[in-house]
Amino acid sequence: MNEVIEKKDFIRDIIDEDIKNGKHKKIKTRFPPEPNGYLHIGHAKSICLNFGISQEYQNATCNLRFDDTNPEKEEMEYIDSIKEDVKWLGFDWGENLFHASCYFDKLHKFAVYLIEQGKAYVDNLSFEEIREYRGTLTKAGKNSPYRDRSIEENLNLFEEMRNGNVEEGKCVLRAKIDMKSPNLNMRDPVIYRVKKSDHPKTGDKWCIYPMYDFTHGYSDAIEGITHSLCTLEFEDHRPLYDWFLDQLPAEWFPSRPRQIEFSRLELTYTIMSKRMLIQLVKENHVSGWNDPRMVTISGFRRRGYTPKSIREFMKGVGISKSKGYVEFSNLEYYIRQELNATSPRVMAVIDPLKVVITNYPEDKVEEFDVEINPEDKSSGTRKVPFCREIYIEKSDFMEEPSKKFFRLRPDGEVRLKNAYFIKCEEIIKDNKGNIIELRCSYDPLSKGGNSPDGRKVKGTLHWVSVKHGKKIEVREYDRLFKTEFPGKETGNFLDDINSESLTIKKHCIIEPAFFDYNKNTRYQFMRNGYYYPDPFDSTKEKPVFNQIVKLKDTWQNVKK
RNA sequence: UGGGACGUGGCCAAGUUGGCAAGGCACAGGACUUUGACUCCUGCACUCGCUGGUUCGAGUCCAGCCGUCCCAGCCA
C-alpha cells in the first residue's frame, strides 16, 4: 500500500528465508486457542501475528483451530466468543475453521500405528506412580514395569480403553521415548487418557482423549501448517513435537511444520492468566468476561477500544523472544492516537457546577456553530446552545488556586469554549461550606471567544447549557489493579485489586448535539477523554457512556 | 555441570557478512493552541549483564562468570 517499510521480526525473517530457498511456496499458520475461557489481549498478539502473516504473504492462509482435547474444561460458549473476538479484531479465517477434535479418528489411528511400531505402550501405573517414576529435574526417571508389554497386549489394552472398559485414571497410553532424558517432556509422555465426559463437538463418541503434545503437531501437519507459532513455555516441548512427527511417514502429511516460539504479551497493572481471569469472573470481582476493566477482547470491545488500535499496538510492541512487561500507557497511546483523529467532539460535564451569568439576559438563547472535529475538517459543525445558566466542571474552579492554575478563580477571567469570556464574581456555598454555584459576569464583546481589545485569557473551559443539556450516566474506569505487577508483594493478585477502579457518575450533562446518537460512535468529551455508549446498558432515553481512556493530562503532572 | 531460553536507555525493540548504538512509548524542556489535548522542535545508552581474549576496530567472534524466566498435569 504505502511505502512504509514494515519492521520485520525474527519469525518473518525465517519465513522469508524459507520462501527464498524454496522450502515453502505457500505459508500456512494457525491460531489454536483452547475453548476454555475468553480471549484476552495476550491472545490478540498471537492472532495478529498468525493472521497478520497470512495477510502479508502471497497465497498464505491462517487457520482458526480449536485445540479441544480436554472436554472437562471446554464449552460451546467459549467457542462462540472466540470466533466473535477474532472477527472483531478484523481477521477472517474463511473456510479454514477446524477443531482438533475433527482429527480424533486420525489421531487414534496414529496412536495405534505408534503401538504397532513399538513406540507406545499402555501403562497401568497410577497417577502418583507415574509421577514418582518420572524422576525429578535433576534425577533421571525409571522405566515403568509395563513398558515392555507386547505389541498385541498393548493393542488390546488400548482397544479396551477406547471401548470404555477402563476406568478413568486406571491406565494411559504413553509414548516410549526415554525415561532418562534431561527434558522431562521426553520421559514417556502420556498421549491418551481415559475421560468419560462428553465433548462439546464429538459428544459421547469418545471416552479417550489425546493429550496436547500428541495432538498439536499432528493437527498442524494434517492441515499443512508450515510455521507453528507458539509462546516460549513450549520451547521444551519442541523436541517432543518433532519426535511425534518423526514417527510417522512424512508422506502422510502435506507439510512438515516447524514450531517457533516467541514471548507472550504481558502488560503492567493487569494479569493475563486465564486462571486468574476466570477467577475474577467467577468470584464477581468484575461484572463478567466483558467487564470494561477486563483485558479480555470482549472487555476492550465493550469499553470502546477499536480493533485497529489493538492491531497497531501489537505492531508497535513487536515480536521477540525476550520476556517483559509492556507498559499499559503504551496501549493507551494507540487508542488516543486513533480517536483523536476520528472522534466527534462534544462538551459534557462530568461533575457539574452551576454558573449563573448575572448580566446575561434571562430568556436569551444563542447558538454557536462549533467544529465537530478540528482534526478532520470534513466533519462539519454542530450547533451549541448557550444561555444564562450553564454547568462547568467542578474541577475547573478553585477558590484558592496556585499560580499555575489557569482555570476559573475568584475575580479571574476565563473563556467558555466558543462562547464568551466570563469572570467569577461571587461564590455561593451551602451551609456546609460546599461550593454549589458561581455567579459570573460575561463580556458581550467577547462573543465567539475573543475579545476585540486583544486581551488574552489562558484558560478555556467546556460547558453545557443548563436549559439544553441532557442527562447521561458516565462510567469512569481506573486500572483494575493498583500495582504494576499484581500479586508480586503478597503472592495473591486479589490483594492488589483497585477498589476504586469503577466510578459511576449518574448526573453528567452533555450538550444536545450528541443526539445524532449512534451506538457505534466514540466521542471525545472535550478536555476529558474518549467515551463510548455502553453496548448493553445504554439506550437513547438513558444514555450510558463508558470512558475509553482519559485525555493525556499534563496538568496532573504539574500538580505533583 | 539436570535441561531449555533470555539479558541493548524507565518500558517495548531494531541492530544482515565485526566498522564505530534505529524507532516507538514514557519522561523533561520549549513553540503553537478557543481541548493544560493534538501537532511541532529539543533533550534522554561515550554504551549494549559482567570480566577477560581475538582484532586496526566487537553489541555483534571466543572463553569464563553473573542474573532472570520456563519445565517434574492422565492442562494447553
XYZ file of C-alpha atoms (C1' of nucleotides) in Angstrom:
636
model
C 0.000 0.000 0.000
C 2.247 2.783 1.179
C 5.984 2.999 1.246
C 6.323 2.343 4.907
C 8.982 -0.246 5.429
C 7.417 -2.780 7.728
C 9.594 -3.774 10.568
C 10.194 -7.459 10.396
C 10.796 -9.769 13.246
C 12.780 -12.951 13.602
C 9.791 -15.112 12.669
C 9.078 -13.257 9.458
C 12.796 -13.421 8.751
C 12.626 -17.193 8.996
C 9.597 -17.270 6.715
C 11.330 -15.012 4.190
C 14.264 -17.383 4.220
C 12.024 -20.439 3.795
C 10.411 -18.859 0.773
C 13.687 -17.697 -0.681
C 15.271 -21.108 -0.552
C 12.148 -22.807 -1.833
C 11.278 -24.712 1.323
C 7.710 -23.430 1.144
C 5.601 -21.907 -1.577
C 2.515 -21.144 0.475
C 2.767 -20.119 4.059
C 0.235 -21.534 6.463
C -0.152 -20.528 10.056
C -2.807 -21.217 12.609
C -4.274 -19.707 15.726
C -5.051 -22.609 18.091
C -6.995 -21.477 21.161
C -8.333 -23.904 23.698
C -12.001 -23.022 24.235
C -11.746 -22.910 27.994
C -12.125 -19.179 28.514
C -12.443 -15.872 26.761
C -9.686 -14.435 24.651
C -7.570 -11.680 26.156
C -5.198 -9.116 24.762
C -2.340 -11.588 25.058
C -4.129 -13.821 22.582
C -4.556 -10.804 20.363
C -0.791 -10.741 19.953
C -0.830 -14.280 18.637
C -3.859 -13.560 16.458
C -2.225 -10.504 14.938
C 0.960 -12.468 14.348
C -0.607 -15.531 12.760
C -3.334 -13.825 10.784
C -1.055 -10.909 10.059
C 1.433 -13.218 8.375
C -1.339 -14.785 6.343
C -2.216 -11.344 5.001
C 1.331 -10.342 4.226
C 2.469 -13.303 2.180
C 1.289 -14.450 -1.223
C -1.344 -17.180 -1.024
C -0.835 -17.529 2.677
C -3.618 -18.652 4.979
C -4.256 -18.849 8.671
C -6.489 -21.476 10.207
C -8.607 -20.982 13.258
C -8.278 -24.251 15.097
C -9.810 -25.062 18.411
C -7.494 -27.153 20.489
C -10.316 -29.030 22.105
C -8.746 -32.116 23.594
C -9.905 -31.669 27.157
C -13.704 -31.836 27.294
C -13.781 -31.231 31.031
C -12.805 -27.607 30.620
C -14.181 -26.693 27.261
C -17.524 -25.187 26.376
C -19.509 -24.016 23.389
C -19.869 -20.569 24.934
C -16.131 -20.149 24.692
C -16.001 -21.383 21.124
C -18.575 -18.797 20.111
C -16.906 -15.977 21.969
C -13.532 -16.788 20.443
C -14.923 -16.653 16.925
C -16.621 -13.362 17.636
C -13.448 -11.878 19.098
C -11.200 -12.944 16.235
C -13.658 -11.472 13.754
C -13.959 -8.286 15.720
C -10.213 -7.909 15.691
C -10.547 -7.783 11.938
C -9.447 -11.238 10.840
C -11.124 -13.806 8.690
C -10.376 -17.496 8.638
C -12.697 -18.025 5.690
C -13.242 -21.730 5.212
C -10.389 -22.593 7.473
C -12.189 -23.351 10.673
C -11.091 -26.541 12.359
C -11.172 -28.393 15.611
C -8.523 -30.756 16.833
C -11.492 -32.992 17.584
C -12.030 -33.248 13.809
C -8.904 -35.382 13.833
C -9.807 -37.738 16.649
C -10.211 -40.638 14.222
C -6.885 -39.988 12.566
C -5.184 -39.368 15.851
C -6.483 -42.666 17.123
C -5.035 -44.421 14.083
C -1.717 -42.686 14.623
C -1.686 -43.939 18.183
C -2.361 -47.477 17.026
C 0.440 -47.098 14.498
C 2.843 -45.986 17.206
C 1.903 -49.051 19.232
C 2.495 -51.252 16.224
C 5.890 -49.672 15.751
C 6.708 -50.395 19.365
C 6.750 -46.685 20.109
C 3.850 -46.553 22.513
C 2.538 -48.660 25.366
C -0.328 -48.843 27.767
C 0.744 -48.101 31.301
C -1.158 -49.259 34.368
C 0.773 -47.152 36.794
C -1.361 -44.885 38.956
C -1.253 -41.130 38.694
C 1.066 -40.960 41.702
C 3.289 -43.751 40.459
C 3.724 -42.117 37.119
C 4.912 -39.013 38.877
C 7.322 -40.990 41.022
C 8.705 -42.901 38.080
C 9.208 -39.700 36.126
C 12.032 -38.659 38.443
C 12.808 -35.023 39.101
C 14.520 -32.145 37.375
C 17.870 -33.460 38.492
C 17.169 -37.163 38.836
C 16.521 -39.462 35.923
C 13.251 -41.323 35.764
C 12.894 -45.073 35.637
C 11.003 -47.327 33.342
C 7.506 -48.435 34.118
C 7.174 -52.177 34.716
C 4.542 -52.172 31.977
C 6.872 -50.587 29.450
C 7.804 -53.797 27.665
C 4.439 -55.320 27.051
C 3.968 -56.998 23.734
C 2.537 -55.085 20.848
C -0.521 -57.345 20.868
C -1.184 -56.767 24.515
C -0.821 -53.006 24.061
C -3.166 -53.073 21.106
C -5.770 -54.983 23.098
C -5.432 -52.815 26.142
C -5.711 -49.627 24.093
C -8.800 -51.069 22.460
C -10.231 -51.720 25.902
C -9.547 -48.113 26.862
C -11.220 -46.941 23.747
C -14.247 -49.131 24.285
C -14.896 -47.708 27.686
C -13.926 -50.808 29.606
C -11.304 -48.986 31.597
C -11.989 -46.599 34.411
C -10.591 -43.103 34.387
C -7.096 -42.987 35.860
C -6.537 -46.743 35.599
C -4.299 -46.628 32.599
C -2.955 -44.372 29.911
C -1.211 -44.714 26.599
C 2.353 -43.454 26.706
C 4.994 -42.791 24.106
C 8.088 -44.904 24.565
C 10.938 -42.430 24.392
C 13.477 -42.055 27.166
C 12.881 -42.023 30.894
C 16.381 -40.685 31.443
C 16.044 -37.688 29.186
C 17.054 -34.412 30.805
C 13.948 -32.992 29.161
C 11.044 -34.142 31.276
C 8.712 -33.927 28.331
C 10.583 -36.783 26.725
C 10.185 -39.161 29.674
C 7.479 -41.272 28.097
C 4.798 -38.628 27.892
C 1.158 -39.620 28.196
C -0.543 -39.411 24.838
C -4.030 -40.721 25.578
C -6.051 -40.743 28.766
C -9.496 -42.003 29.668
C -12.063 -39.295 30.230
C -15.670 -40.336 30.353
C -17.070 -36.931 29.713
C -18.991 -35.605 26.753
C -17.195 -33.363 24.345
C -18.767 -30.146 23.046
C -18.138 -31.264 19.463
C -17.965 -35.041 19.448
C -20.476 -35.718 22.179
C -20.132 -39.165 23.678
C -18.283 -40.703 20.768
C -15.017 -40.919 22.668
C -14.044 -41.849 26.149
C -10.338 -41.483 25.500
C -8.823 -38.156 24.564
C -5.384 -37.316 23.179
C -3.017 -35.005 25.010
C -1.807 -31.679 23.694
C 1.694 -32.701 22.642
C 0.432 -35.642 20.660
C -2.388 -33.706 19.107
C -0.848 -30.433 18.241
C 1.943 -31.295 15.854
C -0.168 -33.845 14.014
C -3.007 -31.355 13.672
C -0.535 -28.878 12.242
C 0.787 -31.476 9.830
C -2.673 -32.599 8.756
C -3.638 -29.019 7.971
C -0.431 -28.351 6.109
C 0.759 -25.729 8.563
C 4.246 -24.540 7.702
C 5.023 -22.434 10.752
C 3.544 -23.313 14.089
C 3.960 -20.274 16.261
C 3.579 -20.558 19.995
C 4.788 -18.970 23.181
C 8.060 -19.540 24.990
C 6.861 -22.062 27.537
C 6.548 -24.585 24.733
C 10.225 -24.422 23.916
C 10.836 -27.570 25.927
C 8.086 -29.288 24.016
C 9.660 -28.767 20.619
C 11.791 -31.934 20.779
C 8.614 -33.842 21.505
C 6.720 -32.042 18.766
C 9.428 -33.139 16.360
C 9.630 -36.643 17.782
C 5.956 -37.337 17.142
C 6.270 -36.067 13.603
C 9.337 -38.221 13.051
C 7.458 -41.389 13.987
C 5.025 -41.253 11.083
C 5.804 -41.436 7.385
C 6.244 -37.910 6.051
C 4.073 -38.791 3.041
C 1.059 -38.948 5.286
C 1.091 -35.192 5.615
C 1.111 -32.223 3.281
C 3.745 -30.410 5.282
C 6.373 -30.740 7.913
C 5.514 -27.897 10.270
C 8.149 -26.085 12.244
C 7.423 -24.858 15.734
C 8.778 -21.419 16.566
C 8.369 -19.775 19.932
C 8.004 -16.103 20.773
C 7.399 -14.308 24.029
C 3.880 -13.753 25.186
C 2.462 -10.323 25.873
C 2.409 -9.105 29.447
C 1.025 -5.734 30.469
C 1.645 -3.774 33.632
C -1.229 -3.239 36.062
C -3.055 -6.325 34.963
C -2.940 -10.079 34.834
C -3.092 -12.192 31.730
C -3.509 -15.652 33.148
C -6.686 -17.406 32.115
C -6.951 -18.948 35.531
C -6.919 -15.556 37.223
C -9.225 -14.006 34.677
C -11.742 -16.761 35.218
C -11.414 -16.247 38.964
C -12.201 -12.541 38.634
C -15.370 -13.505 36.805
C -16.457 -16.425 38.975
C -15.854 -14.567 42.234
C -17.627 -11.480 40.967
C -14.734 -9.091 41.270
C -15.913 -7.850 37.895
C -19.283 -7.928 36.215
C -18.308 -10.593 33.708
C -15.877 -11.545 30.970
C -16.745 -8.365 29.152
C -16.447 -6.011 32.076
C -14.806 -2.918 30.562
C -11.987 -3.173 33.075
C -11.047 -6.645 31.901
C -8.187 -7.156 29.480
C -10.321 -9.604 27.552
C -11.063 -8.779 23.942
C -14.730 -8.530 24.846
C -13.851 -6.201 27.698
C -11.924 -3.894 25.426
C -14.708 -4.047 22.878
C -17.304 -3.042 25.430
C -15.064 -0.347 26.815
C -14.815 1.192 23.374
C -11.354 0.283 22.207
C -11.089 -0.171 18.462
C -9.723 -3.280 16.786
C -7.350 -1.111 14.817
C -5.808 0.416 17.897
C -5.116 -3.044 19.242
C -3.566 -4.145 15.980
C -1.399 -1.044 15.823
C -0.350 -1.611 19.388
C 0.782 -5.120 18.529
C 2.834 -3.775 15.660
C 4.402 -1.297 17.994
C 5.288 -3.917 20.557
C 6.865 -6.308 18.089
C 7.779 -9.955 18.316
C 10.823 -11.262 20.097
C 11.998 -13.960 22.451
C 12.732 -11.819 25.458
C 10.014 -11.602 28.028
C 8.955 -8.424 29.652
C 6.068 -6.253 30.622
C 4.791 -3.649 28.222
C 3.632 -0.522 29.997
C -0.119 -0.086 29.859
C 0.365 3.528 28.778
C 1.775 2.186 25.552
C -1.585 0.647 24.693
C -3.401 3.827 25.675
C -1.243 5.811 23.303
C -2.615 3.888 20.324
C -6.275 4.283 21.188
C -5.833 8.005 21.837
C -3.968 8.353 18.613
C -6.801 6.864 16.602
C -9.660 8.511 18.453
C -8.049 11.929 18.297
C -8.197 11.685 14.532
C -11.654 10.201 14.234
C -13.943 11.033 17.111
C -16.565 13.795 17.130
C -16.012 16.341 19.888
C -18.758 17.060 22.293
C -18.928 19.034 25.516
C -20.007 17.055 28.530
C -19.679 17.982 32.159
C -18.932 15.029 34.386
C -19.102 16.806 37.769
C -21.398 19.758 37.180
C -21.066 23.080 38.935
C -23.744 25.600 38.089
C -22.708 29.004 36.841
C -25.160 31.879 36.574
C -24.123 34.643 34.235
C -25.703 37.522 36.019
C -25.516 40.085 33.264
C -26.805 37.776 30.563
C -30.482 38.265 29.654
C -32.893 35.930 31.417
C -34.527 34.306 28.408
C -31.944 34.783 25.736
C -30.586 31.762 23.888
C -27.741 31.863 21.412
C -26.461 29.099 19.209
C -22.840 28.749 18.238
C -21.505 26.789 15.330
C -18.720 24.580 16.516
C -16.411 22.226 14.675
C -17.232 18.611 15.223
C -13.638 17.519 14.879
C -10.884 20.053 14.328
C -8.600 17.223 13.222
C -10.990 16.404 10.415
C -12.323 19.460 8.625
C -14.740 17.354 6.621
C -16.653 16.510 9.769
C -18.519 19.836 9.663
C -20.039 21.758 12.533
C -22.747 21.390 15.120
C -24.989 23.886 16.940
C -24.266 24.507 20.591
C -26.873 26.473 22.551
C -25.877 28.985 25.201
C -27.933 30.745 27.856
C -27.792 32.430 31.245
C -27.206 29.317 33.283
C -24.553 26.773 32.413
C -22.624 23.974 34.007
C -18.891 23.807 34.182
C -16.660 21.123 35.641
C -16.212 21.354 39.412
C -12.514 20.854 38.973
C -12.348 23.905 36.738
C -12.829 26.225 39.669
C -10.580 26.720 42.648
C -11.187 29.165 45.419
C -7.559 29.265 46.446
C -5.546 28.193 43.451
C -1.823 28.142 42.847
C -0.336 30.482 40.248
C -0.110 27.589 37.841
C -3.844 27.033 37.847
C -5.258 28.906 34.923
C -8.861 27.931 35.061
C -11.577 29.842 36.904
C -10.744 31.541 40.190
C -12.290 34.341 42.219
C -12.112 37.512 40.142
C -10.437 35.539 37.424
C -11.426 35.521 33.805
C -11.685 32.506 31.623
C -13.055 31.625 28.208
C -16.062 29.396 27.722
C -15.178 27.480 24.656
C -16.676 29.071 21.543
C -18.842 31.358 23.669
C -17.720 34.245 25.879
C -15.216 35.340 28.445
C -16.649 35.134 31.919
C -15.359 36.484 35.188
C -16.088 34.967 38.552
C -17.795 37.497 40.793
C -19.290 35.503 43.607
C -19.155 32.060 45.181
C -22.329 30.537 46.602
C -21.934 27.869 49.262
C -24.299 25.651 51.132
C -24.383 25.617 54.926
C -21.608 23.015 54.976
C -19.307 25.235 53.041
C -19.519 23.375 49.760
C -19.427 25.456 46.662
C -22.747 24.941 44.949
C -22.883 27.775 42.485
C -20.873 30.516 40.908
C -22.052 33.961 39.897
C -20.166 35.304 36.939
C -20.352 38.186 34.548
C -19.692 37.903 30.865
C -18.171 40.229 28.342
C -20.672 40.647 25.480
C -17.877 41.812 23.215
C -16.026 38.522 23.542
C -18.585 36.559 21.618
C -17.108 33.538 19.949
C -14.293 33.525 22.440
C -12.151 36.501 21.517
C -12.111 39.990 22.866
C -11.724 42.878 20.431
C -9.287 44.571 22.793
C -6.992 41.631 22.254
C -6.774 40.653 25.899
C -5.728 37.110 26.464
C -7.166 34.546 28.770
C -5.153 31.461 29.426
C -7.926 29.064 30.311
C -10.664 27.696 28.113
C -13.411 25.669 29.725
C -16.012 23.360 28.315
C -19.566 23.993 29.451
C -23.151 22.905 28.855
C -26.308 24.980 28.937
C -28.486 24.101 31.908
C -31.608 24.522 29.851
C -30.447 22.436 26.924
C -28.147 19.864 28.439
C -29.134 16.217 28.554
C -28.507 13.938 31.453
C -26.287 10.945 30.931
C -24.593 8.348 33.037
C -20.854 8.029 32.748
C -18.773 5.123 33.939
C -15.188 6.024 34.567
C -12.566 3.350 34.837
C -9.261 3.215 36.542
C -6.915 0.268 36.357
C -8.324 -2.905 37.889
C -5.141 -3.364 39.895
C -3.280 -0.740 41.816
C 0.184 -2.196 41.371
C 2.259 -2.757 38.270
C 2.648 -6.448 38.955
C -0.457 -7.679 40.768
C 0.337 -10.190 43.472
C 4.046 -9.551 43.452
C 4.117 -8.424 47.067
C 1.716 -10.809 48.735
C 1.614 -13.654 46.276
C -2.097 -13.149 45.769
C -3.150 -10.969 42.870
C -6.513 -10.288 44.504
C -4.756 -8.302 47.219
C -3.881 -5.699 44.630
C -7.336 -5.148 43.257
C -8.100 -1.459 42.998
C -11.351 -0.945 44.851
C -11.849 2.357 43.059
C -11.486 1.076 39.548
C -15.112 1.855 38.737
C -16.778 5.208 39.352
C -20.326 5.667 38.221
C -21.387 9.245 37.602
C -25.124 9.336 37.217
C -25.640 13.050 36.796
C -23.462 14.156 33.963
C -24.674 16.695 31.467
C -23.992 16.614 27.787
C -24.720 19.131 25.076
C -27.757 18.227 22.927
C -25.744 17.850 19.730
C -24.583 14.367 20.569
C -28.047 13.244 19.560
C -27.105 12.161 16.186
C -26.872 9.439 18.754
C -25.222 6.451 17.326
C -24.418 3.340 19.271
C -21.169 2.994 17.491
C -19.767 6.467 17.853
C -16.819 7.035 20.080
C -16.940 10.618 21.276
C -14.346 12.878 22.679
C -15.779 14.661 25.675
C -13.666 17.752 25.341
C -10.916 18.182 27.914
C -11.945 14.887 29.492
C -11.411 11.829 27.413
C -12.964 9.440 24.967
C -16.310 7.807 25.651
C -18.380 5.067 24.117
C -22.043 4.192 24.656
C -22.238 1.001 26.622
C -23.469 -1.624 24.152
C -25.687 -3.290 26.715
C -26.924 -0.679 29.152
C -27.191 2.432 27.043
C -30.453 3.484 25.444
C -31.452 6.589 23.610
C -33.594 7.581 26.589
C -30.948 6.821 29.193
C -27.547 7.049 27.614
C -24.694 5.366 29.453
C -21.143 6.072 28.426
C -18.018 4.096 29.154
C -14.833 6.027 29.493
C -12.451 4.504 26.996
C -9.380 6.429 28.028
C -8.670 9.810 29.542
C -7.129 12.547 27.516
C -3.480 12.895 28.302
C -3.342 15.200 31.279
C -0.185 17.241 31.718
C -1.908 19.260 34.425
C -1.841 16.187 36.609
C 1.933 16.212 36.417
C 2.148 19.932 37.102
C 0.083 19.493 40.256
C 2.529 16.953 41.652
C 27.913 -29.167 35.404
C 19.550 -31.675 35.129
C 17.532 -29.482 30.515
C 15.753 -25.239 27.699
C 15.788 -19.973 26.865
C 16.664 -14.847 27.597
C 19.767 -10.434 29.249
C 20.662 -3.271 24.237
C 18.389 3.617 27.889
C 12.347 3.746 32.849
C 9.229 0.149 29.179
C 8.985 -2.385 24.284
C 12.510 -3.024 20.422
C 15.970 -2.731 15.745
C 20.896 -3.808 15.172
C 22.411 -8.549 7.823
C 28.878 -10.906 6.401
C 32.644 -7.345 13.219
C 33.354 -0.637 11.435
C 32.140 2.545 15.451
C 24.108 2.147 19.177
C 17.279 2.806 14.561
C 12.357 3.595 16.036
C 8.018 3.766 19.376
C 6.138 4.552 24.452
C 7.240 7.173 28.953
C 9.628 11.377 30.861
C 11.726 16.572 30.782
C 12.201 21.386 28.497
C 10.347 24.724 24.577
C 6.951 26.506 20.371
C 1.891 26.574 18.988
C -3.013 26.327 20.953
C -10.628 28.840 21.816
C -9.339 20.987 24.233
C -3.219 22.306 30.121
C -5.440 17.644 24.095
C -3.340 17.296 19.226
C 0.912 18.937 16.362
C 5.998 20.634 16.106
C 11.031 21.203 17.913
C 14.848 19.765 21.681
C 16.874 16.514 25.359
C 17.061 11.493 27.062
C 22.665 4.464 26.384
C 30.657 7.765 25.319
C 27.346 2.430 25.876
C 24.993 -2.823 24.675
C 24.531 -8.177 32.192
C 29.930 -8.672 33.926
C 35.178 -9.913 33.117
C 38.866 -11.218 30.097
C 40.523 -12.550 24.949
C 40.925 -12.174 19.352
C 41.130 -7.737 16.075
C 43.433 -1.619 13.427
C 38.318 -1.963 15.162
C 33.150 -6.092 18.829
C 26.506 -5.071 20.988
C 27.988 -8.229 17.023
C 33.519 -13.605 17.269
C 35.830 -16.712 21.588
C 36.190 -18.036 26.897
C 34.626 -17.677 31.776
C 31.260 -15.689 35.170
C 26.601 -13.330 36.903
C 21.327 -12.544 36.682
C 16.217 -13.694 35.235
C 12.486 -16.970 33.351
C 10.372 -21.925 31.904
C 9.965 -27.497 32.736
C 8.627 -32.766 37.497
C -0.641 -32.153 34.774
C -3.679 -38.552 32.968
C -3.878 -28.988 31.401
C -2.999 -26.396 26.964
